[in-house]
């Protein structure tokens, strides 16, 4: 057995060295975590940005690193509030730091091949209310395959973490108890996931749109009061509001330039359709019992093998031959009612030529309404939304762009038809 | 209902809540009323609510409100509170509301009674109250899903861990209130008020 107190470091292209300990190393070395080496972070984005070949493996390490920095900064600036409002002690802080690190490390453990590209093919939940989400798979994997390596490490005797604690924090359930407060670091407006993926995707894609002063942001995060007796929440101090503004803008730019790029979205469509043919019964196995083990066998390599062997039908062929659908019409980013009426006309005119439609509002990376609380440096210490400090963000609206696609050979005719509607002007 | 139809239905329902509410609704109120409609009344909104310390939340509700505002169907205004340093948003209906109603093609009509119920029961509650009440219901539904009945004390204890700024007795009173309204399904049979 290795020395449980030994420390390790992993090289990261974004953060330099990421320190880990023996407990985390054992989890990272587990086969279900190693599977993340075979899941590309941005699916087929390399067809547009050839450098975007990075994986969920390095992103997960990065999220753990950033989450720790956010956690430490908040405890540093807001320790007294947390002690008073949530009865934290030194031991409590130490335990929840562990919890946050492991939840961050494992937040993507349930991803499908090619990350979000396959999420629409999760099966329906037993209640039929909707589809499972990758968080459900992550929680199930943590409670089963990873339980022993999480609960059985000698270092855990110091904090007594259960696999259920980590799963509950990721799922967003009452089982997380007071630690639910830290869910904002995994799934919130300024979470570690978002901070890392913007920086990392930007670096690998070779674009600068995702860069912002994240270290300043980390140093500005603090606990702020929520109004009207609603308890504490997370925000930034006024000194950090430009860094927070930078995060929101980075997200907006990355969405428009990378995540919702018209060609990338065409490849997402082909992948989705090819997966439907490759997967037994057209969807992934549910996150339950033996089926979960079957799910874990699916990774990019297996899908690429299936495609190389002629799987995936016409869409599989299009992926391999780069014969992707072409965008022939798109609305503005924030369409007015007139724009939507015109979209209906274009859709009707093109009729059978339209092969696919991609909507920004359905995209996993969509940019929502920004609302980060900022505490003023003025004597009243008032708390206001970031959008009231920033003139730019006050006008930012969620992207609702819709794009219509045709086959390559139909694209010239489709574009001519679009041009003939209202003289072709949007 | 297709994804597109559901989207317009959701926007129409959010507009209806804002339009018919007895008081101006804030973001939190709209979020929690949408949660109650989906969870308690079974309205097929398709949101995926997850628990945070501020109660059940899905950022898609805020995105939908942003869309309704972009289309000129609702208008939001930032407000401050006399009682503390925070802020909120209040919504009012705007001139293009009918555009969304037309796009939704009458799908809301089957759920108008549910909307009236939500507004009558919860439409005037403060945001802090709504956060607590919906957290209780969320914890109750979790227990029901696990088929693990809870006593009032156990449910209060679970909710208290997430929302420690509410006195325990107050949480118990709210559980009993919801139980009397038959809105909880996981309380052990002898515990039903």
Coordinates of C-alpha atoms in Angstrom, one line a residue:
Chain A
X1 CA 0.0 0.0 0.0
X2 CA 1.2 3.5 -0.8
X3 CA 2.0 6.1 1.9
X4 CA -1.4 7.7 2.6
X5 CA 0.3 11.0 3.5
X6 CA 2.3 11.3 0.2
X7 CA 1.6 14.3 -2.0
X8 CA 1.6 14.4 -5.8
X9 CA 1.3 17.0 -8.5
X10 CA -0.2 16.8 -12.0
X11 CA 0.8 19.1 -14.8
X12 CA -2.0 21.1 -16.2
X13 CA -1.8 23.4 -19.3
X14 CA -4.1 25.9 -17.6
X15 CA -3.2 25.9 -13.9
X16 CA 0.4 24.7 -14.0
X17 CA 0.8 22.1 -11.2
X18 CA -2.4 20.7 -9.6
X19 CA -1.5 19.2 -6.2
X20 CA -3.3 16.1 -5.1
X21 CA -2.9 13.7 -2.2
X22 CA -2.9 9.9 -2.0
X23 CA -6.7 9.6 -1.5
X24 CA -7.5 11.7 -4.6
X25 CA -4.8 9.9 -6.5
X26 CA -6.5 6.5 -5.8
X27 CA -9.8 7.9 -7.0
X28 CA -8.2 9.4 -10.1
X29 CA -6.5 6.0 -10.9
X30 CA -9.9 4.2 -10.6
X31 CA -11.1 2.8 -14.0
X32 CA -14.3 4.9 -14.0
X33 CA -12.3 8.1 -13.7
X34 CA -9.7 7.0 -16.2
X35 CA -12.6 6.6 -18.7
X36 CA -12.8 10.4 -18.8
X37 CA -9.5 10.3 -20.7
X38 CA -11.5 8.8 -23.5
X39 CA -14.3 11.5 -23.6
X40 CA -13.5 14.6 -25.5
X41 CA -14.5 17.8 -23.8
X42 CA -15.9 19.5 -26.8
X43 CA -17.1 16.6 -29.0
X44 CA -16.3 17.3 -32.7
X45 CA -15.3 20.9 -32.2
X46 CA -11.9 20.0 -33.6
X47 CA -13.6 20.0 -37.0
X48 CA -13.6 23.8 -36.7
X49 CA -10.9 24.4 -34.1
X50 CA -8.3 21.6 -34.6
X51 CA -6.7 22.0 -31.2
X52 CA -9.9 21.3 -29.3
X53 CA -9.0 17.7 -28.6
X54 CA -8.8 17.9 -24.8
X55 CA -10.8 15.6 -22.5
X56 CA -13.1 15.6 -19.5
X57 CA -10.1 14.1 -17.6
X58 CA -8.0 17.2 -17.5
X59 CA -11.1 19.4 -17.1
X60 CA -12.2 17.5 -14.0
X61 CA -8.8 18.0 -12.4
X62 CA -9.0 21.7 -13.2
X63 CA -12.4 22.0 -11.6
X64 CA -11.2 20.4 -8.4
X65 CA -8.3 22.9 -8.4
X66 CA -10.4 26.0 -9.0
X67 CA -13.1 24.8 -6.5
X68 CA -10.5 24.5 -3.8
X69 CA -9.3 28.0 -4.5
X70 CA -12.8 29.4 -4.4
X71 CA -13.5 27.5 -1.2
X72 CA -10.3 28.7 0.5
X73 CA -11.0 32.3 -0.5
X74 CA -14.6 32.3 0.8
X75 CA -13.5 30.7 4.1
X76 CA -10.8 33.3 4.4
X77 CA -13.1 36.3 3.7
X78 CA -16.3 35.1 5.3
X79 CA -15.3 32.7 8.1
X80 CA -17.2 34.6 10.8
X81 CA -20.4 34.7 8.9
X82 CA -20.2 30.9 8.2
X83 CA -19.5 30.2 11.8
X84 CA -22.4 32.3 13.0
X85 CA -25.0 31.3 10.3
X86 CA -24.1 27.7 9.7
X87 CA -22.3 26.7 12.9
X88 CA -19.0 25.8 11.2
X89 CA -15.9 24.8 13.2
X90 CA -12.4 24.2 12.0
X91 CA -13.3 20.5 11.6
X92 CA -16.4 21.4 9.7
X93 CA -14.4 23.6 7.3
X94 CA -11.8 20.8 6.8
X95 CA -14.5 18.2 6.1
X96 CA -16.4 20.3 3.6
X97 CA -13.2 21.3 1.8
X98 CA -12.7 17.7 1.2
X99 CA -16.3 17.3 0.1
X100 CA -16.1 20.2 -2.3
X101 CA -12.8 18.9 -3.8
X102 CA -14.1 15.4 -4.4
X103 CA -17.5 16.6 -5.7
X104 CA -15.7 18.9 -8.2
X105 CA -13.3 16.1 -9.2
X106 CA -16.2 13.7 -9.9
X107 CA -18.9 16.1 -11.2
X108 CA -18.5 14.9 -14.8
X109 CA -17.9 11.2 -14.1
X110 CA -21.3 10.3 -15.6
X111 CA -20.7 11.9 -19.0
X112 CA -21.7 10.2 -22.2
X113 CA -19.2 9.8 -25.1
X114 CA -18.4 13.2 -26.7
X115 CA -19.7 15.0 -23.6
X116 CA -22.9 16.9 -24.1
X117 CA -23.3 15.7 -27.7
X118 CA -25.0 12.5 -26.4
X119 CA -27.1 13.8 -23.6
X120 CA -30.4 13.9 -25.4
X121 CA -30.1 10.1 -25.7
X122 CA -30.3 9.5 -22.0
X123 CA -33.4 7.3 -21.2
X124 CA -36.5 8.7 -19.6
X125 CA -36.7 8.6 -15.8
X126 CA -39.1 6.0 -14.3
X127 CA -41.6 8.8 -13.5
X128 CA -41.6 9.8 -17.1
X129 CA -41.1 13.5 -16.2
X130 CA -38.0 13.9 -18.3
X131 CA -34.7 12.3 -19.2
X132 CA -32.0 11.4 -16.8
X133 CA -29.1 13.9 -16.7
X134 CA -25.4 13.3 -16.5
X135 CA -25.6 14.4 -12.8
X136 CA -27.8 11.3 -12.2
X137 CA -25.2 9.1 -13.7
X138 CA -22.4 10.8 -11.8
X139 CA -24.3 10.3 -8.5
X140 CA -25.0 6.7 -9.2
X141 CA -21.4 5.9 -10.2
X142 CA -20.2 7.6 -7.0
X143 CA -22.6 5.6 -4.8
X144 CA -21.6 2.3 -6.4
X145 CA -18.4 1.9 -8.3
X146 CA -16.5 4.6 -6.4
X147 CA -18.0 4.0 -2.9
X148 CA -15.1 1.8 -1.7
X149 CA -12.3 4.0 -2.9
X150 CA -14.0 7.1 -1.4
X151 CA -15.0 5.7 2.0
X152 CA -12.2 3.2 2.5
X153 CA -9.0 5.4 2.3
X154 CA -7.2 5.8 5.6
X155 CA -7.3 9.6 5.3
X156 CA -11.1 9.5 5.4
X157 CA -10.9 8.5 9.0
X158 CA -10.2 12.2 9.6
X159 CA -13.3 13.5 8.0
X160 CA -15.7 10.6 7.7
X161 CA -17.1 11.3 4.3
X162 CA -19.6 9.0 2.7
X163 CA -20.1 8.5 -1.0
X164 CA -23.7 9.6 -0.5
X165 CA -22.5 13.0 0.8
X166 CA -20.7 13.7 -2.5
X167 CA -23.5 12.3 -4.6
X168 CA -26.1 14.4 -2.7
X169 CA -24.1 17.6 -3.2
X170 CA -23.9 17.0 -7.0
X171 CA -27.5 16.0 -7.3
X172 CA -28.8 18.9 -5.3
X173 CA -30.6 17.1 -2.6
X174 CA -31.3 17.5 1.1
X175 CA -28.8 14.7 1.8
X176 CA -26.1 17.3 1.4
X177 CA -27.3 19.1 4.6
X178 CA -25.6 22.4 5.3
X179 CA -22.9 21.6 2.7
X180 CA -25.5 22.4 0.1
X181 CA -24.3 26.0 0.5
X182 CA -21.2 24.9 -1.5
X183 CA -23.2 23.7 -4.4
X184 CA -22.8 27.2 -5.9
X185 CA -19.1 26.3 -6.4
X186 CA -20.1 23.4 -8.6
X187 CA -23.3 24.7 -10.2
X188 CA -23.7 28.4 -9.9
X189 CA -23.1 31.7 -11.7
X190 CA -19.4 31.7 -10.8
X191 CA -18.8 28.0 -10.4
X192 CA -15.5 26.2 -10.7
X193 CA -16.8 24.2 -13.7
X194 CA -17.6 27.3 -15.7
X195 CA -14.3 29.1 -14.8
X196 CA -12.3 26.1 -15.8
X197 CA -14.1 25.2 -19.0
X198 CA -13.9 28.7 -20.3
X199 CA -10.2 29.0 -19.7
X200 CA -9.4 25.5 -20.9
X201 CA -11.6 25.4 -24.0
X202 CA -10.2 28.8 -25.0
X203 CA -6.7 27.6 -24.6
X204 CA -7.2 24.4 -26.6
X205 CA -9.4 25.9 -29.3
X206 CA -6.7 28.6 -29.8
X207 CA -9.1 31.5 -29.2
X208 CA -8.8 34.2 -26.5
X209 CA -12.5 34.8 -26.0
X210 CA -12.7 32.6 -22.8
X211 CA -9.9 34.3 -20.9
X212 CA -10.6 36.6 -18.0
X213 CA -9.0 37.6 -14.7
X214 CA -10.1 34.5 -12.8
X215 CA -7.6 34.9 -10.0
X216 CA -9.0 38.3 -9.3
X217 CA -12.4 36.8 -9.3
X218 CA -11.4 34.1 -6.8
X219 CA -9.9 36.8 -4.5
X220 CA -13.2 38.8 -4.6
X221 CA -15.7 36.1 -3.8
X222 CA -17.4 36.4 -0.4
X223 CA -20.6 35.6 1.4
X224 CA -23.1 38.3 1.0
X225 CA -26.5 38.8 2.7
X226 CA -29.6 38.0 0.7
X227 CA -32.5 40.3 1.1
X228 CA -35.6 40.0 3.2
X229 CA -34.4 37.3 5.7
X230 CA -33.3 34.8 3.1
X231 CA -30.0 33.9 4.6
X232 CA -26.5 34.2 3.2
X233 CA -25.5 33.7 -0.5
X234 CA -22.4 34.0 -2.6
X235 CA -21.3 37.2 -4.3
X236 CA -18.2 39.4 -5.0
X237 CA -16.9 42.6 -3.5
X238 CA -17.0 45.7 -5.6
X239 CA -13.3 45.4 -6.3
X240 CA -13.9 42.2 -8.2
X241 CA -16.9 43.3 -10.3
X242 CA -14.8 43.7 -13.5
X243 CA -13.5 40.2 -13.1
X244 CA -17.0 38.9 -12.7
X245 CA -18.0 41.0 -15.7
X246 CA -15.1 39.4 -17.6
X247 CA -16.5 35.9 -16.7
X248 CA -20.0 36.7 -18.1
X249 CA -18.5 38.3 -21.2
X250 CA -16.1 35.4 -21.7
X251 CA -19.1 33.0 -21.6
X252 CA -21.0 35.1 -24.1
X253 CA -18.1 35.2 -26.5
X254 CA -17.3 31.6 -26.2
X255 CA -20.9 30.7 -26.8
X256 CA -21.1 32.7 -30.0
X257 CA -17.6 31.9 -31.3
X258 CA -17.1 28.3 -30.2
X259 CA -20.0 26.4 -28.5
X260 CA -22.7 27.6 -30.9
X261 CA -20.5 27.8 -34.0
X262 CA -22.7 26.8 -37.0
X263 CA -20.4 24.0 -38.2
X264 CA -19.8 22.6 -34.7
X265 CA -23.6 22.5 -34.3
X266 CA -23.9 20.6 -37.6
X267 CA -21.5 18.0 -36.3
X268 CA -23.5 17.8 -33.0
X269 CA -26.5 17.0 -35.1
X270 CA -24.8 14.2 -37.1
X271 CA -23.3 12.7 -33.9
X272 CA -26.7 12.7 -32.3
X273 CA -28.4 11.0 -35.2
X274 CA -25.5 8.5 -35.6
X275 CA -25.6 7.6 -31.9
X276 CA -29.3 6.8 -32.2
X277 CA -28.4 4.1 -34.7
X278 CA -25.3 2.8 -32.9
X279 CA -26.8 2.6 -29.4
X280 CA -29.0 -0.5 -28.6
X281 CA -32.6 0.7 -28.5
X282 CA -31.4 4.1 -29.5
X283 CA -30.5 5.4 -26.1
X284 CA -27.9 4.9 -23.3
X285 CA -28.7 2.4 -20.5
X286 CA -30.2 3.9 -17.4
X287 CA -28.0 4.6 -14.3
X288 CA -29.3 1.6 -12.4
X289 CA -28.0 -1.8 -11.4
X290 CA -26.1 -3.7 -14.1
X291 CA -27.2 -1.2 -16.7
X292 CA -24.8 1.3 -15.1
X293 CA -21.9 -1.0 -15.8
X294 CA -23.0 -1.2 -19.4
X295 CA -23.2 2.6 -19.6
X296 CA -19.6 2.9 -18.4
X297 CA -18.5 0.8 -21.4
X298 CA -19.5 3.6 -23.7
X299 CA -16.7 6.1 -24.5
X300 CA -15.4 8.0 -27.6
X301 CA -13.2 5.1 -28.6
X302 CA -16.1 2.7 -28.9
X303 CA -18.2 5.2 -30.9
X304 CA -15.3 5.9 -33.2
X305 CA -14.8 2.2 -33.7
X306 CA -18.4 1.8 -34.6
X307 CA -18.2 4.7 -37.0
X308 CA -15.1 3.3 -38.6
X309 CA -16.9 0.0 -39.1
X310 CA -19.7 1.7 -41.0
X311 CA -22.1 2.3 -38.0
X312 CA -24.3 5.4 -37.6
X313 CA -25.9 5.2 -41.1
X314 CA -25.8 8.3 -43.3
X315 CA -24.9 10.6 -40.4
X316 CA -22.0 8.3 -39.5
X317 CA -20.8 8.6 -43.0
X318 CA -21.2 12.4 -42.9
X319 CA -19.0 12.5 -39.8
X320 CA -16.3 10.4 -41.3
X321 CA -16.3 12.2 -44.7
X322 CA -16.9 15.6 -43.3
X323 CA -19.9 15.9 -45.5
X324 CA -21.8 18.0 -42.9
X325 CA -25.1 19.9 -43.3
X326 CA -24.7 23.6 -44.2
X327 CA -26.4 26.4 -42.4
X328 CA -28.6 28.4 -44.8
X329 CA -30.4 30.7 -42.5
X330 CA -30.1 32.1 -39.0
X331 CA -32.0 34.6 -36.9
X332 CA -30.3 37.4 -35.0
X333 CA -28.9 36.4 -31.5
X334 CA -31.9 38.0 -29.8
X335 CA -34.7 37.7 -32.3
X336 CA -37.6 40.1 -32.1
X337 CA -41.2 39.0 -32.8
X338 CA -40.8 40.1 -36.4
X339 CA -37.6 38.0 -36.7
X340 CA -39.5 35.0 -35.4
X341 CA -42.3 35.6 -37.8
X342 CA -39.8 35.7 -40.7
X343 CA -38.2 32.5 -39.4
X344 CA -41.6 30.8 -39.7
X345 CA -41.9 32.1 -43.3
X346 CA -38.4 30.9 -44.2
X347 CA -39.0 27.5 -42.6
X348 CA -42.2 27.2 -44.5
X349 CA -40.7 28.2 -47.8
X350 CA -37.8 25.8 -47.5
X351 CA -40.1 23.0 -46.3
X352 CA -38.5 19.7 -47.2
X353 CA -35.0 21.2 -47.8
X354 CA -34.4 21.8 -44.1
X355 CA -32.6 18.8 -42.6
X356 CA -31.9 20.2 -39.1
X357 CA -32.6 23.1 -36.9
X358 CA -30.4 24.2 -34.0
X359 CA -31.6 26.5 -31.2
X360 CA -29.4 28.4 -28.8
X361 CA -32.0 28.0 -26.1
X362 CA -31.6 24.2 -26.3
X363 CA -27.8 24.3 -26.1
X364 CA -26.1 23.1 -22.9
X365 CA -23.8 26.1 -23.1
X366 CA -26.5 28.7 -23.5
X367 CA -25.9 32.1 -21.9
X368 CA -28.5 32.9 -19.3
X369 CA -29.5 36.0 -17.5
X370 CA -26.5 37.2 -15.5
X371 CA -27.1 37.9 -11.8
X372 CA -24.1 37.9 -9.6
X373 CA -24.6 39.9 -6.3
X374 CA -21.9 42.6 -5.8
X375 CA -21.3 44.2 -2.4
X376 CA -20.6 47.9 -2.6
X377 CA -17.4 49.3 -1.1
X378 CA -19.4 52.4 0.1
X379 CA -20.2 52.7 3.8
X380 CA -23.8 51.4 3.3
X381 CA -22.3 48.1 2.0
X382 CA -25.4 47.6 -0.1
X383 CA -25.6 44.5 -2.4
X384 CA -26.7 45.0 -6.0
X385 CA -26.7 42.9 -9.1
X386 CA -23.6 42.9 -11.3
X387 CA -25.8 44.1 -14.2
X388 CA -26.5 47.3 -12.3
X389 CA -22.8 48.0 -12.0
X390 CA -22.0 47.1 -15.6
X391 CA -23.8 49.0 -18.3
X392 CA -22.8 46.3 -20.8
X393 CA -24.3 43.4 -18.9
X394 CA -27.5 45.3 -18.1
X395 CA -28.3 45.0 -21.8
X396 CA -27.1 41.4 -22.3
X397 CA -30.0 39.0 -23.2
X398 CA -30.1 35.2 -23.4
X399 CA -29.2 34.1 -27.0
X400 CA -32.2 32.7 -28.8
X401 CA -30.6 32.3 -32.2
X402 CA -32.1 29.6 -34.4
X403 CA -30.1 28.1 -37.4
X404 CA -31.6 26.1 -40.3
X405 CA -29.5 23.5 -42.1
X406 CA -29.7 21.8 -45.5
X407 CA -27.6 19.2 -47.3
X408 CA -24.5 20.6 -49.0
X409 CA -26.0 20.0 -52.5
X410 CA -29.2 21.8 -51.6
X411 CA -27.6 24.7 -49.9
X412 CA -27.2 27.0 -53.0
X413 CA -30.9 26.6 -53.9
X414 CA -32.0 27.1 -50.3
X415 CA -30.0 30.3 -50.0
X416 CA -31.6 31.6 -53.2
X417 CA -35.0 30.8 -51.8
X418 CA -34.2 32.6 -48.6
X419 CA -32.9 35.6 -50.5
X420 CA -36.2 35.9 -52.4
X421 CA -38.1 36.3 -49.1
X422 CA -38.3 40.0 -48.3
X423 CA -35.5 40.7 -50.7
X424 CA -33.2 38.6 -48.6
X425 CA -32.6 41.1 -45.8
X426 CA -33.0 40.0 -42.2
Chain B
X1 CA -46.0 18.3 -26.9
X2 CA -42.9 19.1 -29.0
X3 CA -39.9 20.9 -27.5
X4 CA -40.9 24.0 -29.4
X5 CA -44.6 23.8 -28.2
X6 CA -43.4 23.3 -24.7
X7 CA -41.2 26.3 -24.8
X8 CA -44.1 28.6 -25.9
X9 CA -46.4 27.0 -23.3
X10 CA -43.8 27.7 -20.6
X11 CA -43.5 31.3 -21.7
X12 CA -47.3 31.7 -21.8
X13 CA -47.6 30.2 -18.3
X14 CA -45.0 32.5 -16.8
X15 CA -46.7 35.5 -18.4
X16 CA -50.0 34.3 -17.0
X17 CA -48.5 34.1 -13.5
X18 CA -47.1 37.6 -13.8
X19 CA -50.4 38.9 -15.3
X20 CA -52.8 37.4 -12.8
X21 CA -50.8 37.6 -9.5
X22 CA -52.4 39.6 -6.7
X23 CA -49.0 41.4 -6.1
X24 CA -46.0 42.1 -8.3
X25 CA -44.0 38.9 -8.6
X26 CA -40.3 38.8 -8.2
X27 CA -37.9 36.3 -9.8
X28 CA -37.9 34.0 -6.7
X29 CA -41.7 34.0 -6.7
X30 CA -42.0 33.1 -10.4
X31 CA -39.3 30.3 -9.9
X32 CA -41.1 28.8 -6.9
X33 CA -44.6 29.1 -8.4
X34 CA -43.3 27.3 -11.5
X35 CA -41.8 24.6 -9.2
X36 CA -45.1 24.2 -7.4
X37 CA -47.1 24.0 -10.6
X38 CA -44.8 21.3 -12.0
X39 CA -44.3 19.3 -8.8
X40 CA -47.7 19.5 -7.1
X41 CA -50.1 20.1 -10.0
X42 CA -48.2 18.1 -12.6
X43 CA -48.1 20.8 -15.1
X44 CA -45.7 19.6 -17.9
X45 CA -43.3 22.5 -17.9
X46 CA -40.2 20.3 -18.4
X47 CA -38.0 22.2 -15.9
X48 CA -35.3 20.3 -14.0
X49 CA -35.3 21.8 -10.5
X50 CA -32.4 21.0 -8.3
X51 CA -32.1 22.0 -4.6
X52 CA -29.9 24.9 -3.6
X53 CA -29.9 26.6 -0.2
X54 CA -32.4 29.0 -1.7
X55 CA -34.8 26.2 -2.6
X56 CA -35.5 24.4 -5.8
X57 CA -34.0 26.2 -8.8
X58 CA -33.6 25.8 -12.6
X59 CA -31.8 28.5 -14.5
X60 CA -34.1 27.8 -17.4
X61 CA -36.9 29.6 -15.6
X62 CA -34.7 32.8 -15.6
X63 CA -33.7 32.2 -19.2
X64 CA -37.4 32.0 -20.1
X65 CA -38.1 35.2 -18.2
X66 CA -35.3 36.8 -20.1
X67 CA -36.8 35.6 -23.4
X68 CA -40.2 36.9 -22.5
X69 CA -38.6 40.2 -21.7
X70 CA -36.7 40.3 -24.9
X71 CA -39.9 39.7 -26.8
X72 CA -41.5 42.6 -25.0
X73 CA -44.1 40.4 -23.2
X74 CA -42.9 41.2 -19.7
X75 CA -40.8 44.0 -18.1
X76 CA -38.6 43.7 -15.1
X77 CA -37.5 46.3 -12.6
X78 CA -34.8 46.1 -9.9
X79 CA -36.1 46.9 -6.4
X80 CA -34.3 47.3 -3.1
X81 CA -35.6 46.3 0.3
X82 CA -36.1 48.5 3.3
X83 CA -35.1 45.6 5.6
X84 CA -31.6 44.9 4.4
X85 CA -28.8 45.4 1.9
X86 CA -30.1 43.2 -0.9
X87 CA -32.1 43.6 -4.0
X88 CA -34.7 41.8 -6.1
X89 CA -36.5 42.0 -9.5
X90 CA -40.2 42.6 -10.0
X91 CA -42.1 41.8 -13.2
X92 CA -45.0 43.4 -14.9
X93 CA -46.8 42.5 -18.1
X94 CA -45.8 44.4 -21.3
X95 CA -47.5 45.1 -24.6
X96 CA -46.3 42.1 -26.5
X97 CA -47.8 39.6 -24.1
X98 CA -50.4 38.5 -26.8
X99 CA -47.7 37.5 -29.2
X100 CA -46.6 34.7 -26.7
X101 CA -50.3 33.8 -26.1
X102 CA -50.7 33.3 -29.9
X103 CA -47.6 31.3 -30.3
X104 CA -48.7 29.0 -27.4
X105 CA -51.9 28.2 -29.3
X106 CA -54.2 27.8 -26.3
X107 CA -52.2 25.1 -24.6
X108 CA -52.5 27.0 -21.3
X109 CA -56.2 26.6 -21.2
X110 CA -56.0 23.1 -19.7
X111 CA -53.9 24.5 -16.8
X112 CA -55.7 27.8 -16.0
X113 CA -57.2 26.3 -12.9
X114 CA -53.7 25.2 -11.7
X115 CA -52.4 28.7 -12.2
X116 CA -55.3 30.1 -10.2
X117 CA -54.6 27.6 -7.5
X118 CA -50.9 28.5 -7.3
X119 CA -51.6 32.2 -7.2
X120 CA -54.4 31.9 -4.6
X121 CA -52.4 29.6 -2.3
X122 CA -48.9 31.1 -2.7
X123 CA -49.1 34.2 -4.9
X124 CA -48.9 36.7 -2.0
X125 CA -46.1 34.9 0.0
X126 CA -42.8 36.6 0.6
X127 CA -39.8 35.2 -1.3
X128 CA -38.2 33.9 1.9
X129 CA -41.5 32.0 2.7
X130 CA -41.7 30.5 -0.7
X131 CA -38.0 29.3 -0.5
X132 CA -38.9 27.5 2.8
X133 CA -42.2 26.0 1.6
X134 CA -40.8 24.7 -1.7
X135 CA -37.7 23.3 0.2
X136 CA -40.1 21.4 2.4
X137 CA -42.0 20.0 -0.6
X138 CA -38.7 19.1 -2.3
X139 CA -37.5 17.2 0.8
X140 CA -40.9 15.5 1.0
X141 CA -40.8 14.4 -2.7
X142 CA -37.3 13.1 -2.2
X143 CA -38.5 10.9 0.7
X144 CA -41.5 9.8 -1.3
X145 CA -39.3 8.8 -4.2
X146 CA -37.2 6.7 -1.8
X147 CA -40.4 5.2 -0.4
X148 CA -39.1 6.3 3.1
X149 CA -41.9 8.0 5.1
X150 CA -40.8 10.8 7.4
X151 CA -42.2 12.1 10.7
X152 CA -42.8 15.9 11.0
X153 CA -39.7 16.1 13.2
X154 CA -37.5 14.2 10.6
X155 CA -38.7 16.4 7.8
X156 CA -38.2 19.5 9.8
X157 CA -34.7 18.4 10.7
X158 CA -33.8 17.7 7.0
X159 CA -35.1 21.1 6.0
X160 CA -33.4 22.8 9.0
X161 CA -30.0 21.6 7.8
X162 CA -30.4 23.3 4.5
X163 CA -32.1 26.4 5.9
X164 CA -30.7 26.9 9.4
X165 CA -31.7 30.6 9.5
X166 CA -35.4 29.5 10.2
X167 CA -36.2 28.5 13.8
X168 CA -37.1 24.8 14.0
X169 CA -40.6 25.5 15.5
X170 CA -41.4 27.7 12.5
X171 CA -40.4 25.0 10.1
X172 CA -42.6 22.5 11.9
X173 CA -45.5 24.9 11.7
X174 CA -45.0 25.3 8.0
X175 CA -44.8 21.5 7.5
X176 CA -48.1 21.2 9.4
X177 CA -49.7 23.9 7.3
X178 CA -48.7 22.2 4.1
X179 CA -49.8 18.8 5.5
X180 CA -53.3 20.3 6.3
X181 CA -53.5 21.4 2.6
X182 CA -52.7 17.8 1.6
X183 CA -49.5 18.9 -0.3
X184 CA -47.1 16.5 1.4
X185 CA -47.0 12.9 0.4
X186 CA -44.2 11.3 2.4
X187 CA -45.3 12.1 5.9
X188 CA -45.9 8.9 7.9
X189 CA -49.8 8.3 8.0
X190 CA -50.2 9.2 11.7
X191 CA -48.3 12.4 11.1
X192 CA -50.8 13.8 8.5
X193 CA -52.5 16.8 10.0

